[in-house]
């Protein structure tokens, strides 16, 4: 079956088996390996991508369901060689260790900050609760999201 | 420039340098094993036993062989033809690669399909017909040790029961005498449940064997590439120089990636036989049901004390549930790991530990889950016993600890079971923790809360760890001595490559090890490329687990840096035309004493080492050092946890976690604290929710993330971290290692807090995981 999908702003036409999972299309067909697989029961969030801006678990969606839609993966977070504030903040606050959960974590955080530019710790912890991290104990991830929010608000004020 | 200031400018030891490795990870440009694609690569999927114990009557692979995309189906019989059906374990036992005679646990590897596509490989698994003749499953290790229990390891010659080891430590006579003098004996029976390290990335391999040259390149998730290469050479009979293990980026390990798994061996065999690269990536259920689990210790502890709280002796009887094969990752002399550190932080004059291991119909591979070889179980037992002893004696648990701590002047301290503790100041860590948490006020608040019917609890754990194995005399894995290595090459332009024998899985080695070189040689960390995990490239080492990277390879890095600095001094003397004694070293710069302007930098010296070396001196500025630690290091600390228990539901919420860690000198404080956060979260998970259990037929419960619960950001508490610094006297940098302290120390603090909340009701123990249901039940029982 043919899937027409925009990934990180680029238009793709991919021929897939109807049963192929979105995560496998991204990883194996488009070679976007930043999206990871950590489980097989929708339980970890390592595979999180944004579908028309909303975080989804790409291991729990068929590739064909993405037809006509727009997907953002970790590779699409940076724009014109500029890191996204969330990426900067994850590095600055030591919000990652092995890096395996990080792409999904950052995308879930990006979606949160789209809808809530000034989240409190509870908001952040709730928004990220579909994403498991085994390394960091979350403390620095929460800090990173807060820092990114601050940076993005500042840019927004300057721009406005 | 003052030395301290200069060190800061090179951002060496003590600086919270942001991590080099993050640049690729935050862009999604890491390369984990599943990201590797080789031309002509095939995909392997493994068929696993649905039964916990059964004889294999027949295996019919004909339908699978004929299925679309299938290139080969491999069974135990096929492996046996190449003498690969069994492999040695890290504990000197044998383990089936693919079962030939019997299956011995649910999820055991039985056969594999190799196909052009991973989906097709999975499809074909369903077409393999295996006929099983079920046998009774043994899931209780105590029952397994009964004389008439059905024999699980009938493959082993001379094995007549289900005991996989018997082991003792300490002095039984001295312990009996201590108990005879005791006023009070406090006992505790507790099961440290089976749990699982569950790194976010599962295990996997891309095996690439060139049939023409016999070269095998194995891209695999390994915490110990060199040790694995040697074991592979032994298992597969391949010449060791033809095996190259290359670890890609590793998505967490926590002990799970220490053993060699059947999937690695089978994929390698398949690549060898088929002449094409073969990829095997296990799924999460496979990871949970078949790879290295942790703990599963049934412990009985007795602590003897005087009425005023002096600890006299400790007796421990434990039965470990090792699963179907004795595959624990541990030094070969230590049959129950380093469990005999069980006297903890206390000057306990007498102790005796008796341990028996049982084969059961469960997955093998007792790995240390973020733990130095069973220190976690030991620390949990003693810290729980101390808490209960405080209740029994009517003493404050902090005070009881204080009275019995090994005192600073007693170091080096020889414990009753033979460890020589290097250094410590336990009371300072306790005091800082109590002060930070506001202990006295909290106790007051607890009294007030109780009066209102609220259940507030304060739990303390003052743990001591033992990490950084060897020395080589006492510690080896499968005969390979536990040293570690570093090779440093300083190039003519003053940039360097450091190659280390340990293996990062997220700990940040690329950054911290560069900082060690920066402090020792004055080369800025961004000019030092740190390499690891490719056995063709880096010197031999035993890998990373048991918090050993900094104690071993970190020391090796310091020593080789210093050796190169000595050579650099000779070159500098030549360049400045003075004698070596006339030179002063100031991180990165040699200057002439009394004439500070006459100076050369380490970069000048590096260039001269290749272009203008003194007569008679070997060219180059390179070297390798193998470091054999004189002793292990003993990090310690105190954790205080405050909880509130809901009497109506039994749910408990963590209100505060205050953690004081003393891991000696901190190389990168930011990274150290990150390690502690991770350990505190994993410790919380173990205390509250992580459990792998089995029904009476040996069906694994806890085989996916909906049954095996891991803490998310929502339930994980916030952590407040503090430090004291007591350097290790024998480590060249004074560092001790830290990756595991928090998982070792914190579970007892969480559980003690819950017990503390319920102690006045008469509750003395709730086994982990301390679920709301168990707490509720305990409250009901107590009020009956
Ligand atoms: S891979 Fe775990 S939720 Fe998708
Ligand atoms: S950084 Fe390793 S799982 Fe999150």
PDB file of C-alpha atoms in Angstrom, chain B residues 179-366:
ATOM      1  CA  UNK B 179      24.880 -14.397  70.436  1.00  0.00           C
ATOM      2  CA  UNK B 180      25.347 -16.103  73.798  1.00  0.00           C
ATOM      3  CA  UNK B 181      26.229 -12.713  75.287  1.00  0.00           C
ATOM      4  CA  UNK B 182      23.324 -10.844  73.697  1.00  0.00           C
ATOM      5  CA  UNK B 183      20.459  -9.229  75.617  1.00  0.00           C
ATOM      6  CA  UNK B 184      18.357  -8.908  72.501  1.00  0.00           C
ATOM      7  CA  UNK B 185      18.236 -10.793  69.214  1.00  0.00           C
ATOM      8  CA  UNK B 186      16.277  -9.203  66.421  1.00  0.00           C
ATOM      9  CA  UNK B 187      15.297 -11.417  63.523  1.00  0.00           C
ATOM     10  CA  UNK B 188      13.990 -10.675  60.073  1.00  0.00           C
ATOM     11  CA  UNK B 189      12.833 -12.978  57.330  1.00  0.00           C
ATOM     12  CA  UNK B 190      12.537 -11.242  54.031  1.00  0.00           C
ATOM     13  CA  UNK B 191      12.511 -12.047  50.363  1.00  0.00           C
ATOM     14  CA  UNK B 192      14.343  -9.590  48.163  1.00  0.00           C
ATOM     15  CA  UNK B 193      12.194 -10.278  45.154  1.00  0.00           C
ATOM     16  CA  UNK B 194      13.238 -11.108  41.651  1.00  0.00           C
ATOM     17  CA  UNK B 195      13.381  -7.949  39.617  1.00  0.00           C
ATOM     18  CA  UNK B 196      14.915  -6.968  36.330  1.00  0.00           C
ATOM     19  CA  UNK B 197      17.338  -4.237  35.238  1.00  0.00           C
ATOM     20  CA  UNK B 198      15.231  -3.453  32.148  1.00  0.00           C
ATOM     21  CA  UNK B 199      17.464  -0.997  30.336  1.00  0.00           C
ATOM     22  CA  UNK B 200      15.351   0.904  27.821  1.00  0.00           C
ATOM     23  CA  UNK B 201      17.232  -0.774  25.011  1.00  0.00           C
ATOM     24  CA  UNK B 202      16.926  -4.562  24.955  1.00  0.00           C
ATOM     25  CA  UNK B 203      19.834  -6.840  24.056  1.00  0.00           C
ATOM     26  CA  UNK B 204      20.869  -7.511  20.490  1.00  0.00           C
ATOM     27  CA  UNK B 205      23.627  -8.317  18.050  1.00  0.00           C
ATOM     28  CA  UNK B 206      24.570  -7.905  14.428  1.00  0.00           C
ATOM     29  CA  UNK B 207      26.920 -10.801  13.741  1.00  0.00           C
ATOM     30  CA  UNK B 208      29.021 -10.486  10.641  1.00  0.00           C
ATOM     31  CA  UNK B 209      31.233 -13.473   9.904  1.00  0.00           C
ATOM     32  CA  UNK B 210      33.332 -13.504   6.770  1.00  0.00           C
ATOM     33  CA  UNK B 211      33.414 -17.125   5.649  1.00  0.00           C
ATOM     34  CA  UNK B 212      36.514 -16.578   3.509  1.00  0.00           C
ATOM     35  CA  UNK B 213      38.727 -15.037   6.176  1.00  0.00           C
ATOM     36  CA  UNK B 214      37.045 -16.413   9.276  1.00  0.00           C
ATOM     37  CA  UNK B 215      36.854 -12.875  10.708  1.00  0.00           C
ATOM     38  CA  UNK B 216      33.853 -12.396  12.962  1.00  0.00           C
ATOM     39  CA  UNK B 217      32.758  -8.845  13.708  1.00  0.00           C
ATOM     40  CA  UNK B 218      30.112  -8.819  16.397  1.00  0.00           C
ATOM     41  CA  UNK B 219      28.261  -5.574  17.012  1.00  0.00           C
ATOM     42  CA  UNK B 220      26.633  -6.336  20.317  1.00  0.00           C
ATOM     43  CA  UNK B 221      25.139  -4.854  23.451  1.00  0.00           C
ATOM     44  CA  UNK B 222      27.972  -5.767  25.762  1.00  0.00           C
ATOM     45  CA  UNK B 223      29.042  -4.258  29.059  1.00  0.00           C
ATOM     46  CA  UNK B 224      32.270  -6.262  28.837  1.00  0.00           C
ATOM     47  CA  UNK B 225      33.504  -6.597  25.230  1.00  0.00           C
ATOM     48  CA  UNK B 226      36.929  -8.113  25.911  1.00  0.00           C
ATOM     49  CA  UNK B 227      35.668 -10.665  28.391  1.00  0.00           C
ATOM     50  CA  UNK B 228      32.966 -11.565  25.904  1.00  0.00           C
ATOM     51  CA  UNK B 229      35.517 -11.960  23.117  1.00  0.00           C
ATOM     52  CA  UNK B 230      37.512 -14.403  25.215  1.00  0.00           C
ATOM     53  CA  UNK B 231      34.412 -16.341  26.201  1.00  0.00           C
ATOM     54  CA  UNK B 232      33.235 -16.406  22.592  1.00  0.00           C
ATOM     55  CA  UNK B 233      36.579 -17.825  21.563  1.00  0.00           C
ATOM     56  CA  UNK B 234      36.120 -20.514  24.180  1.00  0.00           C
ATOM     57  CA  UNK B 235      32.470 -21.272  23.333  1.00  0.00           C
ATOM     58  CA  UNK B 236      32.703 -21.220  19.591  1.00  0.00           C
ATOM     59  CA  UNK B 237      36.252 -22.451  19.279  1.00  0.00           C
ATOM     60  CA  UNK B 238      37.074 -19.466  17.072  1.00  0.00           C
ATOM     61  CA  UNK B 239      40.620 -18.110  17.156  1.00  0.00           C
ATOM     62  CA  UNK B 240      40.452 -15.071  19.404  1.00  0.00           C
ATOM     63  CA  UNK B 241      42.338 -12.809  16.975  1.00  0.00           C
ATOM     64  CA  UNK B 242      39.551 -13.393  14.456  1.00  0.00           C
ATOM     65  CA  UNK B 243      36.840 -12.116  16.779  1.00  0.00           C
ATOM     66  CA  UNK B 244      36.173  -8.429  16.989  1.00  0.00           C
ATOM     67  CA  UNK B 245      33.506  -7.222  19.379  1.00  0.00           C
ATOM     68  CA  UNK B 246      32.323  -3.722  18.695  1.00  0.00           C
ATOM     69  CA  UNK B 247      29.818  -2.161  20.975  1.00  0.00           C
ATOM     70  CA  UNK B 248      27.701   0.529  19.421  1.00  0.00           C
ATOM     71  CA  UNK B 249      25.997   3.086  21.666  1.00  0.00           C
ATOM     72  CA  UNK B 250      24.315   1.179  24.457  1.00  0.00           C
ATOM     73  CA  UNK B 251      20.878   2.142  25.694  1.00  0.00           C
ATOM     74  CA  UNK B 252      21.477   1.397  29.349  1.00  0.00           C
ATOM     75  CA  UNK B 253      22.805  -1.780  30.915  1.00  0.00           C
ATOM     76  CA  UNK B 254      22.494  -1.883  34.714  1.00  0.00           C
ATOM     77  CA  UNK B 255      23.975  -5.378  34.688  1.00  0.00           C
ATOM     78  CA  UNK B 256      21.597  -6.754  32.083  1.00  0.00           C
ATOM     79  CA  UNK B 257      24.274  -6.661  29.386  1.00  0.00           C
ATOM     80  CA  UNK B 258      27.013  -8.423  31.338  1.00  0.00           C
ATOM     81  CA  UNK B 259      26.207 -12.069  30.498  1.00  0.00           C
ATOM     82  CA  UNK B 260      26.504 -13.805  27.142  1.00  0.00           C
ATOM     83  CA  UNK B 261      23.075 -14.808  25.921  1.00  0.00           C
ATOM     84  CA  UNK B 262      22.041 -17.679  23.648  1.00  0.00           C
ATOM     85  CA  UNK B 263      20.825 -15.176  21.051  1.00  0.00           C
ATOM     86  CA  UNK B 264      24.347 -13.806  20.588  1.00  0.00           C
ATOM     87  CA  UNK B 265      25.795 -17.263  20.102  1.00  0.00           C
ATOM     88  CA  UNK B 266      22.998 -18.387  17.762  1.00  0.00           C
ATOM     89  CA  UNK B 267      23.218 -15.277  15.579  1.00  0.00           C
ATOM     90  CA  UNK B 268      26.983 -15.712  15.323  1.00  0.00           C
ATOM     91  CA  UNK B 269      26.596 -19.366  14.427  1.00  0.00           C
ATOM     92  CA  UNK B 270      23.967 -18.445  11.819  1.00  0.00           C
ATOM     93  CA  UNK B 271      26.219 -15.852  10.242  1.00  0.00           C
ATOM     94  CA  UNK B 272      29.077 -18.340  10.199  1.00  0.00           C
ATOM     95  CA  UNK B 273      26.947 -20.995   8.532  1.00  0.00           C
ATOM     96  CA  UNK B 274      25.134 -18.714   6.075  1.00  0.00           C
ATOM     97  CA  UNK B 275      27.949 -16.317   5.230  1.00  0.00           C
ATOM     98  CA  UNK B 276      25.732 -13.267   5.653  1.00  0.00           C
ATOM     99  CA  UNK B 277      25.350 -10.761   8.494  1.00  0.00           C
ATOM    100  CA  UNK B 278      22.597 -11.736  10.934  1.00  0.00           C
ATOM    101  CA  UNK B 279      20.768  -9.321  13.194  1.00  0.00           C
ATOM    102  CA  UNK B 280      18.979 -10.411  16.359  1.00  0.00           C
ATOM    103  CA  UNK B 281      17.158  -7.872  18.487  1.00  0.00           C
ATOM    104  CA  UNK B 282      15.150  -9.262  21.357  1.00  0.00           C
ATOM    105  CA  UNK B 283      11.778  -7.763  22.120  1.00  0.00           C
ATOM    106  CA  UNK B 284      10.853  -6.539  25.597  1.00  0.00           C
ATOM    107  CA  UNK B 285       9.108  -9.728  26.658  1.00  0.00           C
ATOM    108  CA  UNK B 286      12.116 -11.781  25.655  1.00  0.00           C
ATOM    109  CA  UNK B 287      14.295  -9.397  27.618  1.00  0.00           C
ATOM    110  CA  UNK B 288      12.144  -9.722  30.732  1.00  0.00           C
ATOM    111  CA  UNK B 289      11.590 -13.481  30.664  1.00  0.00           C
ATOM    112  CA  UNK B 290      14.982 -14.765  29.599  1.00  0.00           C
ATOM    113  CA  UNK B 291      17.835 -12.373  30.282  1.00  0.00           C
ATOM    114  CA  UNK B 292      19.693 -11.575  33.486  1.00  0.00           C
ATOM    115  CA  UNK B 293      17.241 -10.958  36.282  1.00  0.00           C
ATOM    116  CA  UNK B 294      18.397  -9.656  39.662  1.00  0.00           C
ATOM    117  CA  UNK B 295      18.137 -10.470  43.396  1.00  0.00           C
ATOM    118  CA  UNK B 296      15.703 -13.277  44.334  1.00  0.00           C
ATOM    119  CA  UNK B 297      17.294 -13.835  47.739  1.00  0.00           C
ATOM    120  CA  UNK B 298      15.316 -15.374  50.588  1.00  0.00           C
ATOM    121  CA  UNK B 299      17.084 -14.045  53.658  1.00  0.00           C
ATOM    122  CA  UNK B 300      16.915 -14.839  57.330  1.00  0.00           C
ATOM    123  CA  UNK B 301      18.902 -12.401  59.439  1.00  0.00           C
ATOM    124  CA  UNK B 302      19.577 -12.298  63.186  1.00  0.00           C
ATOM    125  CA  UNK B 303      21.218  -9.337  64.848  1.00  0.00           C
ATOM    126  CA  UNK B 304      22.524  -9.709  68.407  1.00  0.00           C
ATOM    127  CA  UNK B 305      22.711  -6.607  70.582  1.00  0.00           C
ATOM    128  CA  UNK B 306      23.123  -5.485  74.146  1.00  0.00           C
ATOM    129  CA  UNK B 307      20.239  -3.684  75.781  1.00  0.00           C
ATOM    130  CA  UNK B 308      21.887  -0.318  75.241  1.00  0.00           C
ATOM    131  CA  UNK B 309      22.254  -0.964  71.557  1.00  0.00           C
ATOM    132  CA  UNK B 310      25.765  -2.294  71.041  1.00  0.00           C
ATOM    133  CA  UNK B 311      25.813  -4.659  68.083  1.00  0.00           C
ATOM    134  CA  UNK B 312      27.539  -7.926  68.920  1.00  0.00           C
ATOM    135  CA  UNK B 313      26.989 -10.282  66.054  1.00  0.00           C
ATOM    136  CA  UNK B 314      25.120 -11.053  62.871  1.00  0.00           C
ATOM    137  CA  UNK B 315      23.910 -14.350  61.541  1.00  0.00           C
ATOM    138  CA  UNK B 316      22.488 -14.786  58.057  1.00  0.00           C
ATOM    139  CA  UNK B 317      21.016 -17.801  56.397  1.00  0.00           C
ATOM    140  CA  UNK B 318      20.033 -17.281  52.814  1.00  0.00           C
ATOM    141  CA  UNK B 319      18.640 -19.255  49.944  1.00  0.00           C
ATOM    142  CA  UNK B 320      19.075 -17.804  46.501  1.00  0.00           C
ATOM    143  CA  UNK B 321      16.839 -18.681  43.589  1.00  0.00           C
ATOM    144  CA  UNK B 322      19.212 -18.951  40.650  1.00  0.00           C
ATOM    145  CA  UNK B 323      16.903 -20.310  37.998  1.00  0.00           C
ATOM    146  CA  UNK B 324      17.676 -23.174  35.677  1.00  0.00           C
ATOM    147  CA  UNK B 325      21.345 -22.422  35.118  1.00  0.00           C
ATOM    148  CA  UNK B 326      23.797 -20.929  37.605  1.00  0.00           C
ATOM    149  CA  UNK B 327      24.705 -17.937  35.496  1.00  0.00           C
ATOM    150  CA  UNK B 328      25.266 -15.202  38.038  1.00  0.00           C
ATOM    151  CA  UNK B 329      27.741 -12.578  36.981  1.00  0.00           C
ATOM    152  CA  UNK B 330      30.237 -12.490  39.836  1.00  0.00           C
ATOM    153  CA  UNK B 331      33.860 -13.074  40.776  1.00  0.00           C
ATOM    154  CA  UNK B 332      34.517 -16.782  40.656  1.00  0.00           C
ATOM    155  CA  UNK B 333      35.575 -17.154  44.306  1.00  0.00           C
ATOM    156  CA  UNK B 334      32.365 -15.537  45.529  1.00  0.00           C
ATOM    157  CA  UNK B 335      29.488 -17.958  45.218  1.00  0.00           C
ATOM    158  CA  UNK B 336      26.941 -15.461  46.526  1.00  0.00           C
ATOM    159  CA  UNK B 337      28.645 -12.430  45.072  1.00  0.00           C
ATOM    160  CA  UNK B 338      29.892  -9.894  47.575  1.00  0.00           C
ATOM    161  CA  UNK B 339      26.930 -10.535  49.836  1.00  0.00           C
ATOM    162  CA  UNK B 340      29.308 -10.974  52.791  1.00  0.00           C
ATOM    163  CA  UNK B 341      29.652  -7.181  52.979  1.00  0.00           C
ATOM    164  CA  UNK B 342      26.455  -7.677  54.985  1.00  0.00           C
ATOM    165  CA  UNK B 343      27.910  -6.167  58.183  1.00  0.00           C
ATOM    166  CA  UNK B 344      27.527  -2.846  56.384  1.00  0.00           C
ATOM    167  CA  UNK B 345      28.658   0.344  58.101  1.00  0.00           C
ATOM    168  CA  UNK B 346      28.847  -1.195  61.548  1.00  0.00           C
ATOM    169  CA  UNK B 347      31.679  -2.346  63.762  1.00  0.00           C
ATOM    170  CA  UNK B 348      30.190  -5.796  64.081  1.00  0.00           C
ATOM    171  CA  UNK B 349      32.806  -8.003  65.679  1.00  0.00           C
ATOM    172  CA  UNK B 350      31.307 -11.323  64.608  1.00  0.00           C
ATOM    173  CA  UNK B 351      29.308 -12.498  61.636  1.00  0.00           C
ATOM    174  CA  UNK B 352      28.477 -15.717  59.885  1.00  0.00           C
ATOM    175  CA  UNK B 353      26.740 -16.134  56.553  1.00  0.00           C
ATOM    176  CA  UNK B 354      25.486 -19.420  55.154  1.00  0.00           C
ATOM    177  CA  UNK B 355      24.166 -19.398  51.606  1.00  0.00           C
ATOM    178  CA  UNK B 356      22.668 -22.047  49.386  1.00  0.00           C
ATOM    179  CA  UNK B 357      21.702 -21.622  45.793  1.00  0.00           C
ATOM    180  CA  UNK B 358      18.801 -23.496  44.248  1.00  0.00           C
ATOM    181  CA  UNK B 359      18.127 -24.437  40.671  1.00  0.00           C
ATOM    182  CA  UNK B 360      14.492 -23.694  39.854  1.00  0.00           C
ATOM    183  CA  UNK B 361      12.439 -23.625  36.673  1.00  0.00           C
ATOM    184  CA  UNK B 362      13.002 -19.929  36.117  1.00  0.00           C
ATOM    185  CA  UNK B 363      15.229 -17.823  33.913  1.00  0.00           C
ATOM    186  CA  UNK B 364      18.923 -17.900  34.814  1.00  0.00           C
ATOM    187  CA  UNK B 365      21.379 -15.084  35.242  1.00  0.00           C
ATOM    188  CA  UNK B 366      21.373 -13.396  38.630  1.00  0.00           C
TER     189      UNK B 366
END
